[in-house]
Amino acid sequence: MAAADVQVQGLVAGLGEVGEPNAMNEESRVALLKACRESQYKLESSRETANRLRFAGTDIATAQIFYTIKLFHVLIKHRDSPISTDGLANETNTDPVLLGIFKFPAIRVIPFAKLQVVRLLRYAASQGMIVQNTPDTWSPSHITYSLAEPSSEANVNEANPSDSTHTVHQFTRKTDKHWFEWATTERPAHYAALNQFMAVNLHAQTGVDVFPFESVLPQLFNPEHSSKTTLNPEQTLFIDIGGGIGQICEAFKSRFPSPPSGGRIIVQDLPQTLAGVPAISPLGIEAIPHDFFNPQPIRGAKIYYMRHILHDWPDHKCREILQN
């Protein structure tokens, strides 16, 4: 083990032994807090920095919602025994799907909304606002007590959002348009920035760089396979649906510059997203405008890929996308 790794293990073990803040003098507490924050900024990757800044406002919104529905107060009331998600939902008169946990095991026919990982309770636990004891039970952290202090309450709808045209975006912007429609028509610079961010964010972890294509689809990706399939130039190997400016297709081509099967590689997105993207890139990637709420025009492709799509839409819209 490298010396640096040994040093890190020692630091982690030492931090685990740090006592309660009120056991330190203020100068020591502030010095330790500053050192931890500076270490975090040095250690985090560019992707982690982008995501930290991207979701910064979520902390405030989550804390305000929990204060308004008295969730912090309920957790403190049950501080001697963790409370379940259903128990929290009952005592705060909120939708358990909004609070955000599903019963294990998860591999069942469960509404898609229940499987979305970024829900309020788990997000709050990841930020230290509360403690997740088990997949379905919760208790207060030391931060919970601070957040339960008197504050201004927000206008909160305690139900899980099920209509993508009735969200906080429509409320704050005074519009009836979905965010994507609004951004493309009212804030094109915002929409362009989103596409650039997604390109950078997804380049760091695409999924196509680790998926075992060779073993799952050996007839397409293993040139020695006995049933090797060769596609003609009009047939399609890979389509990234809602693929932005083509970053996933580029990652696919990076891994398979010349796939044994041959075949077209295509990125599909709205025309305004693909504006400026060449119809056929130097890598041979085709850019074809398509709205995934309309029937898929290219049938028979070997691989249809979607990522960072379904979490933006309620269940009935997700079914519509998948049916197309």
PDB file of C-alpha atoms in Angstrom:
ATOM      1  CA  MET A   1       0.000   0.000   0.000  1.00  0.00           C
ATOM      2  CA  ALA A   2       1.326   3.423  -0.959  1.00  0.00           C
ATOM      3  CA  ALA A   3       2.457   5.772   1.794  1.00  0.00           C
ATOM      4  CA  ALA A   4      -0.233   8.264   0.817  1.00  0.00           C
ATOM      5  CA  ASP A   5      -2.935   5.609   1.245  1.00  0.00           C
ATOM      6  CA  VAL A   6      -1.609   4.725   4.705  1.00  0.00           C
ATOM      7  CA  GLN A   7      -1.682   8.420   5.602  1.00  0.00           C
ATOM      8  CA  VAL A   8      -5.275   8.694   4.400  1.00  0.00           C
ATOM      9  CA  GLN A   9      -6.343   5.697   6.473  1.00  0.00           C
ATOM     10  CA  GLY A  10      -4.804   7.325   9.541  1.00  0.00           C
ATOM     11  CA  LEU A  11      -6.582  10.613   8.854  1.00  0.00           C
ATOM     12  CA  VAL A  12      -9.936   8.886   8.348  1.00  0.00           C
ATOM     13  CA  ALA A  13      -9.524   6.904  11.557  1.00  0.00           C
ATOM     14  CA  GLY A  14      -8.577  10.085  13.427  1.00  0.00           C
ATOM     15  CA  LEU A  15     -11.600  11.992  12.153  1.00  0.00           C
ATOM     16  CA  GLY A  16     -13.831   9.155  13.282  1.00  0.00           C
ATOM     17  CA  GLU A  17     -12.632   9.728  16.839  1.00  0.00           C
ATOM     18  CA  VAL A  18     -13.395  13.460  16.879  1.00  0.00           C
ATOM     19  CA  GLY A  19     -15.690  14.235  19.776  1.00  0.00           C
ATOM     20  CA  GLU A  20     -18.770  16.426  19.976  1.00  0.00           C
ATOM     21  CA  PRO A  21     -18.282  20.063  18.867  1.00  0.00           C
ATOM     22  CA  ASN A  22     -19.219  21.377  22.290  1.00  0.00           C
ATOM     23  CA  ALA A  23     -16.255  19.455  23.745  1.00  0.00           C
ATOM     24  CA  MET A  24     -13.797  21.661  21.792  1.00  0.00           C
ATOM     25  CA  ASN A  25     -12.953  25.293  22.113  1.00  0.00           C
ATOM     26  CA  GLU A  26     -14.306  27.435  19.272  1.00  0.00           C
ATOM     27  CA  GLU A  27     -10.910  28.119  17.735  1.00  0.00           C
ATOM     28  CA  SER A  28     -10.128  24.401  17.424  1.00  0.00           C
ATOM     29  CA  ARG A  29     -13.556  23.609  16.043  1.00  0.00           C
ATOM     30  CA  VAL A  30     -13.321  26.287  13.349  1.00  0.00           C
ATOM     31  CA  ALA A  31      -9.762  25.278  12.420  1.00  0.00           C
ATOM     32  CA  LEU A  32     -10.779  21.633  12.004  1.00  0.00           C
ATOM     33  CA  LEU A  33     -13.864  22.572   9.988  1.00  0.00           C
ATOM     34  CA  LYS A  34     -11.782  24.789   7.677  1.00  0.00           C
ATOM     35  CA  ALA A  35      -9.176  22.059   7.168  1.00  0.00           C
ATOM     36  CA  CYS A  36     -11.867  19.510   6.280  1.00  0.00           C
ATOM     37  CA  ARG A  37     -13.488  21.840   3.761  1.00  0.00           C
ATOM     38  CA  GLU A  38     -10.180  22.741   2.128  1.00  0.00           C
ATOM     39  CA  SER A  39      -9.316  19.040   1.901  1.00  0.00           C
ATOM     40  CA  GLN A  40     -12.667  18.333   0.260  1.00  0.00           C
ATOM     41  CA  TYR A  41     -12.051  20.976  -2.405  1.00  0.00           C
ATOM     42  CA  LYS A  42      -8.583  19.565  -3.115  1.00  0.00           C
ATOM     43  CA  LEU A  43      -9.788  15.979  -3.350  1.00  0.00           C
ATOM     44  CA  GLU A  44     -13.004  16.284  -5.363  1.00  0.00           C
ATOM     45  CA  SER A  45     -12.925  15.718  -9.119  1.00  0.00           C
ATOM     46  CA  SER A  46     -14.127  18.335 -11.597  1.00  0.00           C
ATOM     47  CA  ARG A  47     -17.342  16.332 -12.002  1.00  0.00           C
ATOM     48  CA  GLU A  48     -17.893  16.271  -8.243  1.00  0.00           C
ATOM     49  CA  THR A  49     -17.290  20.031  -8.065  1.00  0.00           C
ATOM     50  CA  ALA A  50     -19.814  20.633 -10.859  1.00  0.00           C
ATOM     51  CA  ASN A  51     -22.426  18.480  -9.128  1.00  0.00           C
ATOM     52  CA  ARG A  52     -21.816  20.128  -5.747  1.00  0.00           C
ATOM     53  CA  LEU A  53     -22.469  23.542  -7.256  1.00  0.00           C
ATOM     54  CA  ARG A  54     -25.309  22.233  -9.419  1.00  0.00           C
ATOM     55  CA  PHE A  55     -27.289  20.883  -6.469  1.00  0.00           C
ATOM     56  CA  ALA A  56     -26.384  23.609  -3.954  1.00  0.00           C
ATOM     57  CA  GLY A  57     -29.883  25.099  -4.003  1.00  0.00           C
ATOM     58  CA  THR A  58     -31.429  21.707  -3.333  1.00  0.00           C
ATOM     59  CA  ASP A  59     -30.189  21.778   0.276  1.00  0.00           C
ATOM     60  CA  ILE A  60     -32.108  24.946   1.060  1.00  0.00           C
ATOM     61  CA  ALA A  61     -35.261  23.761  -0.703  1.00  0.00           C
ATOM     62  CA  THR A  62     -35.213  20.391   1.060  1.00  0.00           C
ATOM     63  CA  ALA A  63     -34.627  21.941   4.483  1.00  0.00           C
ATOM     64  CA  GLN A  64     -37.420  24.463   3.917  1.00  0.00           C
ATOM     65  CA  ILE A  65     -39.880  21.755   2.866  1.00  0.00           C
ATOM     66  CA  PHE A  66     -39.010  19.580   5.873  1.00  0.00           C
ATOM     67  CA  TYR A  67     -39.351  22.499   8.253  1.00  0.00           C
ATOM     68  CA  THR A  68     -42.709  23.464   6.787  1.00  0.00           C
ATOM     69  CA  ILE A  69     -44.182  19.951   7.087  1.00  0.00           C
ATOM     70  CA  LYS A  70     -42.669  19.616  10.596  1.00  0.00           C
ATOM     71  CA  LEU A  71     -40.595  16.581   9.620  1.00  0.00           C
ATOM     72  CA  PHE A  72     -37.580  17.675  11.657  1.00  0.00           C
ATOM     73  CA  HIS A  73     -39.836  18.054  14.684  1.00  0.00           C
ATOM     74  CA  VAL A  74     -41.306  14.565  14.170  1.00  0.00           C
ATOM     75  CA  LEU A  75     -37.826  13.017  13.946  1.00  0.00           C
ATOM     76  CA  ILE A  76     -36.780  14.730  17.161  1.00  0.00           C
ATOM     77  CA  LYS A  77     -39.930  13.454  18.860  1.00  0.00           C
ATOM     78  CA  HIS A  78     -38.902   9.916  17.865  1.00  0.00           C
ATOM     79  CA  ARG A  79     -35.201  10.390  18.645  1.00  0.00           C
ATOM     80  CA  ASP A  80     -35.131   7.332  20.959  1.00  0.00           C
ATOM     81  CA  SER A  81     -36.397   4.973  18.256  1.00  0.00           C
ATOM     82  CA  PRO A  82     -36.021   5.336  14.449  1.00  0.00           C
ATOM     83  CA  ILE A  83     -39.279   6.009  12.620  1.00  0.00           C
ATOM     84  CA  SER A  84     -40.341   4.431   9.325  1.00  0.00           C
ATOM     85  CA  THR A  85     -41.068   6.275   6.090  1.00  0.00           C
ATOM     86  CA  ASP A  86     -44.761   5.443   6.399  1.00  0.00           C
ATOM     87  CA  GLY A  87     -44.706   6.725   9.957  1.00  0.00           C
ATOM     88  CA  LEU A  88     -43.163  10.010   8.842  1.00  0.00           C
ATOM     89  CA  ALA A  89     -45.694  10.297   6.024  1.00  0.00           C
ATOM     90  CA  ASN A  90     -48.576   9.748   8.442  1.00  0.00           C
ATOM     91  CA  GLU A  91     -47.343  12.208  11.058  1.00  0.00           C
ATOM     92  CA  THR A  92     -46.499  14.925   8.503  1.00  0.00           C
ATOM     93  CA  ASN A  93     -49.569  14.257   6.331  1.00  0.00           C
ATOM     94  CA  THR A  94     -47.459  13.871   3.200  1.00  0.00           C
ATOM     95  CA  ASP A  95     -47.164  11.447   0.293  1.00  0.00           C
ATOM     96  CA  PRO A  96     -44.696   8.608   1.113  1.00  0.00           C
ATOM     97  CA  VAL A  97     -43.548   8.605  -2.526  1.00  0.00           C
ATOM     98  CA  LEU A  98     -42.554  12.249  -2.164  1.00  0.00           C
ATOM     99  CA  LEU A  99     -40.575  11.413   0.951  1.00  0.00           C
ATOM    100  CA  GLY A 100     -38.976   8.804  -1.176  1.00  0.00           C
ATOM    101  CA  ILE A 101     -38.357   5.223  -0.161  1.00  0.00           C
ATOM    102  CA  PHE A 102     -39.682   1.941  -1.444  1.00  0.00           C
ATOM    103  CA  LYS A 103     -40.024  -1.387   0.271  1.00  0.00           C
ATOM    104  CA  PHE A 104     -37.274  -3.912  -0.378  1.00  0.00           C
ATOM    105  CA  PRO A 105     -36.775  -5.999  -2.393  1.00  0.00           C
ATOM    106  CA  ALA A 106     -36.940  -3.428  -5.158  1.00  0.00           C
ATOM    107  CA  ILE A 107     -37.208  -5.822  -8.083  1.00  0.00           C
ATOM    108  CA  ARG A 108     -40.976  -5.809  -8.373  1.00  0.00           C
ATOM    109  CA  VAL A 109     -43.611  -4.012 -10.394  1.00  0.00           C
ATOM    110  CA  ILE A 110     -43.246  -0.693  -8.595  1.00  0.00           C
ATOM    111  CA  PRO A 111     -44.288   2.728  -9.925  1.00  0.00           C
ATOM    112  CA  PHE A 112     -41.257   4.356 -11.504  1.00  0.00           C
ATOM    113  CA  ALA A 113     -41.556   7.384  -9.217  1.00  0.00           C
ATOM    114  CA  LYS A 114     -40.776   5.166  -6.225  1.00  0.00           C
ATOM    115  CA  LEU A 115     -37.523   4.074  -7.801  1.00  0.00           C
ATOM    116  CA  GLN A 116     -36.113   7.513  -8.430  1.00  0.00           C
ATOM    117  CA  VAL A 117     -33.067   7.796  -6.214  1.00  0.00           C
ATOM    118  CA  VAL A 118     -33.080  11.559  -5.672  1.00  0.00           C
ATOM    119  CA  ARG A 119     -35.954  11.898  -3.267  1.00  0.00           C
ATOM    120  CA  LEU A 120     -36.194  14.042  -0.222  1.00  0.00           C
ATOM    121  CA  LEU A 121     -35.339  11.717   2.654  1.00  0.00           C
ATOM    122  CA  ARG A 122     -32.354  10.053   1.049  1.00  0.00           C
ATOM    123  CA  TYR A 123     -31.056  13.356  -0.256  1.00  0.00           C
ATOM    124  CA  ALA A 124     -31.384  14.932   3.197  1.00  0.00           C
ATOM    125  CA  ALA A 125     -29.545  11.969   4.735  1.00  0.00           C
ATOM    126  CA  SER A 126     -26.725  12.317   2.192  1.00  0.00           C
ATOM    127  CA  GLN A 127     -26.302  15.930   3.330  1.00  0.00           C
ATOM    128  CA  GLY A 128     -26.282  15.062   7.028  1.00  0.00           C
ATOM    129  CA  MET A 129     -29.621  16.747   7.771  1.00  0.00           C
ATOM    130  CA  ILE A 130     -31.053  13.460   9.071  1.00  0.00           C
ATOM    131  CA  VAL A 131     -29.824   9.881   9.586  1.00  0.00           C
ATOM    132  CA  GLN A 132     -30.911   6.883   7.507  1.00  0.00           C
ATOM    133  CA  ASN A 133     -30.674   3.906   9.875  1.00  0.00           C
ATOM    134  CA  THR A 134     -32.041   1.240   7.514  1.00  0.00           C
ATOM    135  CA  PRO A 135     -33.523   1.455   4.006  1.00  0.00           C
ATOM    136  CA  ASP A 136     -36.856   2.419   5.584  1.00  0.00           C
ATOM    137  CA  THR A 137     -36.137   4.019   8.971  1.00  0.00           C
ATOM    138  CA  TRP A 138     -34.872   7.446   9.997  1.00  0.00           C
ATOM    139  CA  SER A 139     -33.664   9.383  13.010  1.00  0.00           C
ATOM    140  CA  PRO A 140     -32.360  12.894  13.746  1.00  0.00           C
ATOM    141  CA  SER A 141     -28.753  13.945  13.309  1.00  0.00           C
ATOM    142  CA  HIS A 142     -27.213  16.806  15.278  1.00  0.00           C
ATOM    143  CA  ILE A 143     -28.052  19.044  12.284  1.00  0.00           C
ATOM    144  CA  THR A 144     -31.752  18.120  12.578  1.00  0.00           C
ATOM    145  CA  TYR A 145     -31.968  20.024  15.849  1.00  0.00           C
ATOM    146  CA  SER A 146     -30.541  23.181  14.258  1.00  0.00           C
ATOM    147  CA  LEU A 147     -32.920  22.949  11.302  1.00  0.00           C
ATOM    148  CA  ALA A 148     -35.930  22.588  13.592  1.00  0.00           C
ATOM    149  CA  GLU A 149     -35.345  26.090  14.932  1.00  0.00           C
ATOM    150  CA  PRO A 150     -38.023  28.693  14.037  1.00  0.00           C
ATOM    151  CA  SER A 151     -37.870  29.815  10.414  1.00  0.00           C
ATOM    152  CA  SER A 152     -40.145  31.208   7.746  1.00  0.00           C
ATOM    153  CA  GLU A 153     -42.411  28.594   6.236  1.00  0.00           C
ATOM    154  CA  ALA A 154     -42.760  27.933   2.523  1.00  0.00           C
ATOM    155  CA  ASN A 155     -45.707  27.296   0.243  1.00  0.00           C
ATOM    156  CA  VAL A 156     -45.377  23.507   0.052  1.00  0.00           C
ATOM    157  CA  ASN A 157     -47.548  20.962  -1.721  1.00  0.00           C
ATOM    158  CA  GLU A 158     -47.128  17.768   0.290  1.00  0.00           C
ATOM    159  CA  ALA A 159     -47.956  15.436  -2.647  1.00  0.00           C
ATOM    160  CA  ASN A 160     -45.538  13.710  -4.989  1.00  0.00           C
ATOM    161  CA  PRO A 161     -45.387  15.682  -8.273  1.00  0.00           C
ATOM    162  CA  SER A 162     -47.088  13.681 -11.006  1.00  0.00           C
ATOM    163  CA  ASP A 163     -47.520  16.334 -13.704  1.00  0.00           C
ATOM    164  CA  SER A 164     -44.402  17.810 -15.282  1.00  0.00           C
ATOM    165  CA  THR A 165     -46.311  20.964 -16.200  1.00  0.00           C
ATOM    166  CA  HIS A 166     -47.298  21.686 -12.589  1.00  0.00           C
ATOM    167  CA  THR A 167     -43.985  21.933 -10.732  1.00  0.00           C
ATOM    168  CA  VAL A 168     -41.932  24.563  -8.959  1.00  0.00           C
ATOM    169  CA  HIS A 169     -40.668  25.711 -12.385  1.00  0.00           C
ATOM    170  CA  GLN A 170     -44.142  26.705 -13.564  1.00  0.00           C
ATOM    171  CA  PHE A 171     -44.911  28.302 -10.198  1.00  0.00           C
ATOM    172  CA  THR A 172     -41.780  30.461 -10.072  1.00  0.00           C
ATOM    173  CA  ARG A 173     -41.654  31.344 -13.789  1.00  0.00           C
ATOM    174  CA  LYS A 174     -45.407  31.940 -14.102  1.00  0.00           C
ATOM    175  CA  THR A 175     -45.627  29.714 -17.163  1.00  0.00           C
ATOM    176  CA  ASP A 176     -47.538  26.618 -18.215  1.00  0.00           C
ATOM    177  CA  LYS A 177     -44.645  25.295 -20.333  1.00  0.00           C
ATOM    178  CA  HIS A 178     -42.501  22.312 -19.417  1.00  0.00           C
ATOM    179  CA  TRP A 179     -38.933  23.380 -18.579  1.00  0.00           C
ATOM    180  CA  PHE A 180     -37.496  22.075 -21.865  1.00  0.00           C
ATOM    181  CA  GLU A 181     -40.095  23.879 -23.957  1.00  0.00           C
ATOM    182  CA  TRP A 182     -39.664  27.036 -21.877  1.00  0.00           C
ATOM    183  CA  ALA A 183     -35.863  26.984 -22.061  1.00  0.00           C
ATOM    184  CA  THR A 184     -35.693  26.427 -25.815  1.00  0.00           C
ATOM    185  CA  THR A 185     -38.050  29.326 -26.517  1.00  0.00           C
ATOM    186  CA  GLU A 186     -37.475  31.729 -23.616  1.00  0.00           C
ATOM    187  CA  ARG A 187     -33.921  31.011 -22.472  1.00  0.00           C
ATOM    188  CA  PRO A 188     -31.930  29.454 -25.332  1.00  0.00           C
ATOM    189  CA  ALA A 189     -28.656  30.343 -23.593  1.00  0.00           C
ATOM    190  CA  HIS A 190     -29.782  28.298 -20.556  1.00  0.00           C
ATOM    191  CA  TYR A 191     -30.633  25.383 -22.827  1.00  0.00           C
ATOM    192  CA  ALA A 192     -27.244  25.562 -24.561  1.00  0.00           C
ATOM    193  CA  ALA A 193     -25.526  25.631 -21.176  1.00  0.00           C
ATOM    194  CA  LEU A 194     -27.479  22.534 -20.111  1.00  0.00           C
ATOM    195  CA  ASN A 195     -26.342  20.646 -23.210  1.00  0.00           C
ATOM    196  CA  GLN A 196     -22.723  21.588 -22.584  1.00  0.00           C
ATOM    197  CA  PHE A 197     -22.981  20.573 -18.928  1.00  0.00           C
ATOM    198  CA  MET A 198     -24.519  17.218 -19.816  1.00  0.00           C
ATOM    199  CA  ALA A 199     -21.776  16.619 -22.367  1.00  0.00           C
ATOM    200  CA  VAL A 200     -19.072  17.213 -19.755  1.00  0.00           C
ATOM    201  CA  ASN A 201     -20.945  15.371 -16.999  1.00  0.00           C
ATOM    202  CA  LEU A 202     -21.657  12.248 -19.034  1.00  0.00           C
ATOM    203  CA  HIS A 203     -18.187  12.057 -20.571  1.00  0.00           C
ATOM    204  CA  ALA A 204     -16.892  11.251 -17.086  1.00  0.00           C
ATOM    205  CA  GLN A 205     -19.092   8.162 -16.746  1.00  0.00           C
ATOM    206  CA  THR A 206     -20.985   7.014 -19.808  1.00  0.00           C
ATOM    207  CA  GLY A 207     -21.927   3.422 -19.042  1.00  0.00           C
ATOM    208  CA  VAL A 208     -20.934   2.336 -22.538  1.00  0.00           C
ATOM    209  CA  ASP A 209     -17.327   2.196 -21.353  1.00  0.00           C
ATOM    210  CA  VAL A 210     -18.072  -0.603 -18.877  1.00  0.00           C
ATOM    211  CA  PHE A 211     -21.098  -2.468 -20.279  1.00  0.00           C
ATOM    212  CA  PRO A 212     -20.052  -6.022 -21.335  1.00  0.00           C
ATOM    213  CA  PHE A 213     -21.148  -5.780 -24.972  1.00  0.00           C
ATOM    214  CA  GLU A 214     -18.803  -8.593 -26.004  1.00  0.00           C
ATOM    215  CA  SER A 215     -20.428 -11.145 -23.683  1.00  0.00           C
ATOM    216  CA  VAL A 216     -24.035  -9.919 -23.875  1.00  0.00           C
ATOM    217  CA  LEU A 217     -24.035  -9.459 -27.675  1.00  0.00           C
ATOM    218  CA  PRO A 218     -21.128 -11.614 -28.856  1.00  0.00           C
ATOM    219  CA  GLN A 219     -22.585 -12.020 -32.348  1.00  0.00           C
ATOM    220  CA  LEU A 220     -22.148  -8.251 -32.831  1.00  0.00           C
ATOM    221  CA  PHE A 221     -18.984  -7.485 -30.881  1.00  0.00           C
ATOM    222  CA  ASN A 222     -16.925 -10.675 -30.923  1.00  0.00           C
ATOM    223  CA  PRO A 223     -15.344 -11.149 -34.374  1.00  0.00           C
ATOM    224  CA  GLU A 224     -14.576 -14.803 -33.547  1.00  0.00           C
ATOM    225  CA  HIS A 225     -18.148 -15.696 -32.628  1.00  0.00           C
ATOM    226  CA  SER A 226     -19.598 -18.612 -34.589  1.00  0.00           C
ATOM    227  CA  SER A 227     -22.831 -16.711 -35.327  1.00  0.00           C
ATOM    228  CA  LYS A 228     -21.209 -13.391 -36.123  1.00  0.00           C
ATOM    229  CA  THR A 229     -23.701 -10.845 -37.474  1.00  0.00           C
ATOM    230  CA  THR A 230     -22.651  -8.357 -40.113  1.00  0.00           C
ATOM    231  CA  LEU A 231     -24.891  -5.347 -40.662  1.00  0.00           C
ATOM    232  CA  ASN A 232     -25.231  -3.680 -44.030  1.00  0.00           C
ATOM    233  CA  PRO A 233     -24.550   0.081 -44.262  1.00  0.00           C
ATOM    234  CA  GLU A 234     -28.281   0.888 -43.959  1.00  0.00           C
ATOM    235  CA  GLN A 235     -28.778  -1.084 -40.746  1.00  0.00           C
ATOM    236  CA  THR A 236     -28.324   0.549 -37.343  1.00  0.00           C
ATOM    237  CA  LEU A 237     -26.134  -0.747 -34.548  1.00  0.00           C
ATOM    238  CA  PHE A 238     -26.534   1.929 -31.854  1.00  0.00           C
ATOM    239  CA  ILE A 239     -28.983   4.803 -31.242  1.00  0.00           C
ATOM    240  CA  ASP A 240     -28.702   7.221 -28.333  1.00  0.00           C
ATOM    241  CA  ILE A 241     -32.233   8.599 -27.830  1.00  0.00           C
ATOM    242  CA  GLY A 242     -32.300  12.108 -26.395  1.00  0.00           C
ATOM    243  CA  GLY A 243     -28.521  12.003 -26.609  1.00  0.00           C
ATOM    244  CA  GLY A 244     -27.749  15.714 -26.555  1.00  0.00           C
ATOM    245  CA  ILE A 245     -24.860  16.694 -28.776  1.00  0.00           C
ATOM    246  CA  GLY A 246     -23.582  13.146 -29.172  1.00  0.00           C
ATOM    247  CA  GLN A 247     -21.270  12.609 -26.224  1.00  0.00           C
ATOM    248  CA  ILE A 248     -22.398   9.021 -25.589  1.00  0.00           C
ATOM    249  CA  CYS A 249     -22.021   8.069 -29.241  1.00  0.00           C
ATOM    250  CA  GLU A 250     -18.506   9.505 -29.135  1.00  0.00           C
ATOM    251  CA  ALA A 251     -17.722   7.341 -26.098  1.00  0.00           C
ATOM    252  CA  PHE A 252     -19.154   4.310 -27.910  1.00  0.00           C
ATOM    253  CA  LYS A 253     -16.967   5.033 -30.949  1.00  0.00           C
ATOM    254  CA  SER A 254     -13.975   5.510 -28.681  1.00  0.00           C
ATOM    255  CA  ARG A 255     -14.460   1.996 -27.323  1.00  0.00           C
ATOM    256  CA  PHE A 256     -15.449   0.479 -30.688  1.00  0.00           C
ATOM    257  CA  PRO A 257     -13.820   2.556 -33.461  1.00  0.00           C
ATOM    258  CA  SER A 258     -14.756  -0.165 -35.976  1.00  0.00           C
ATOM    259  CA  PRO A 259     -17.393  -2.488 -34.487  1.00  0.00           C
ATOM    260  CA  PRO A 260     -17.046  -6.017 -35.919  1.00  0.00           C
ATOM    261  CA  SER A 261     -20.697  -5.962 -36.981  1.00  0.00           C
ATOM    262  CA  GLY A 262     -20.544  -2.610 -38.731  1.00  0.00           C
ATOM    263  CA  GLY A 263     -23.760  -0.578 -38.808  1.00  0.00           C
ATOM    264  CA  ARG A 264     -24.841   3.019 -38.260  1.00  0.00           C
ATOM    265  CA  ILE A 265     -24.304   4.917 -35.007  1.00  0.00           C
ATOM    266  CA  ILE A 266     -26.920   7.622 -34.420  1.00  0.00           C
ATOM    267  CA  VAL A 267     -27.684  10.342 -31.895  1.00  0.00           C
ATOM    268  CA  GLN A 268     -31.263  11.614 -31.728  1.00  0.00           C
ATOM    269  CA  ASP A 269     -32.497  14.779 -30.036  1.00  0.00           C
ATOM    270  CA  LEU A 270     -34.642  17.835 -30.697  1.00  0.00           C
ATOM    271  CA  PRO A 271     -33.660  19.992 -33.685  1.00  0.00           C
ATOM    272  CA  GLN A 272     -32.655  22.897 -31.444  1.00  0.00           C
ATOM    273  CA  THR A 273     -30.335  20.607 -29.493  1.00  0.00           C
ATOM    274  CA  LEU A 274     -28.675  19.310 -32.645  1.00  0.00           C
ATOM    275  CA  ALA A 275     -28.274  22.779 -34.146  1.00  0.00           C
ATOM    276  CA  GLY A 276     -24.599  23.120 -34.976  1.00  0.00           C
ATOM    277  CA  VAL A 277     -23.992  19.358 -34.744  1.00  0.00           C
ATOM    278  CA  PRO A 278     -22.895  17.980 -38.150  1.00  0.00           C
ATOM    279  CA  ALA A 279     -25.304  15.581 -39.833  1.00  0.00           C
ATOM    280  CA  ILE A 280     -22.410  13.122 -40.014  1.00  0.00           C
ATOM    281  CA  SER A 281     -19.457  13.807 -37.717  1.00  0.00           C
ATOM    282  CA  PRO A 282     -15.814  13.018 -38.554  1.00  0.00           C
ATOM    283  CA  LEU A 283     -16.271   9.896 -36.412  1.00  0.00           C
ATOM    284  CA  GLY A 284     -19.162   8.759 -38.606  1.00  0.00           C
ATOM    285  CA  ILE A 285     -21.865   9.530 -36.035  1.00  0.00           C
ATOM    286  CA  GLU A 286     -25.178  10.573 -37.589  1.00  0.00           C
ATOM    287  CA  ALA A 287     -27.280  13.301 -35.945  1.00  0.00           C
ATOM    288  CA  ILE A 288     -31.003  12.872 -36.625  1.00  0.00           C
ATOM    289  CA  PRO A 289     -33.683  15.165 -35.104  1.00  0.00           C
ATOM    290  CA  HIS A 290     -36.342  13.247 -33.193  1.00  0.00           C
ATOM    291  CA  ASP A 291     -38.826  13.931 -30.391  1.00  0.00           C
ATOM    292  CA  PHE A 292     -39.062  10.801 -28.231  1.00  0.00           C
ATOM    293  CA  PHE A 293     -42.772  11.470 -27.659  1.00  0.00           C
ATOM    294  CA  ASN A 294     -43.283  10.569 -31.317  1.00  0.00           C
ATOM    295  CA  PRO A 295     -42.929   7.045 -32.745  1.00  0.00           C
ATOM    296  CA  GLN A 296     -39.346   5.940 -33.276  1.00  0.00           C
ATOM    297  CA  PRO A 297     -38.584   6.339 -37.004  1.00  0.00           C
ATOM    298  CA  ILE A 298     -35.660   3.891 -37.004  1.00  0.00           C
ATOM    299  CA  ARG A 299     -36.839   0.380 -36.320  1.00  0.00           C
ATOM    300  CA  GLY A 300     -34.708  -2.705 -35.929  1.00  0.00           C
ATOM    301  CA  ALA A 301     -31.621  -1.115 -34.400  1.00  0.00           C
ATOM    302  CA  LYS A 302     -29.605  -3.548 -32.338  1.00  0.00           C
ATOM    303  CA  ILE A 303     -29.137  -1.187 -29.376  1.00  0.00           C
ATOM    304  CA  TYR A 304     -31.431   1.630 -28.192  1.00  0.00           C
ATOM    305  CA  TYR A 305     -29.755   3.650 -25.456  1.00  0.00           C
ATOM    306  CA  MET A 306     -31.306   6.191 -23.063  1.00  0.00           C
ATOM    307  CA  ARG A 307     -29.711   7.902 -20.106  1.00  0.00           C
ATOM    308  CA  HIS A 308     -30.753  10.850 -17.934  1.00  0.00           C
ATOM    309  CA  ILE A 309     -34.159  10.862 -19.644  1.00  0.00           C
ATOM    310  CA  LEU A 310     -36.886   9.130 -17.641  1.00  0.00           C
ATOM    311  CA  HIS A 311     -36.156  10.902 -14.351  1.00  0.00           C
ATOM    312  CA  ASP A 312     -37.387  14.150 -15.939  1.00  0.00           C
ATOM    313  CA  TRP A 313     -40.901  12.798 -16.588  1.00  0.00           C
ATOM    314  CA  PRO A 314     -43.827  11.344 -14.586  1.00  0.00           C
ATOM    315  CA  ASP A 315     -44.785   7.696 -14.930  1.00  0.00           C
ATOM    316  CA  HIS A 316     -47.378   8.089 -17.687  1.00  0.00           C
ATOM    317  CA  LYS A 317     -44.922  10.082 -19.813  1.00  0.00           C
ATOM    318  CA  CYS A 318     -42.203   7.493 -19.230  1.00  0.00           C
ATOM    319  CA  ARG A 319     -44.540   4.784 -20.495  1.00  0.00           C
ATOM    320  CA  GLU A 320     -45.241   6.900 -23.555  1.00  0.00           C
ATOM    321  CA  ILE A 321     -41.534   7.287 -24.257  1.00  0.00           C
ATOM    322  CA  LEU A 322     -40.882   3.566 -23.857  1.00  0.00           C
ATOM    323  CA  GLN A 323     -43.870   2.573 -25.983  1.00  0.00           C
ATOM    324  CA  ASN A 324     -42.546   4.709 -28.822  1.00  0.00           C
TER     325      ASN A 324
END
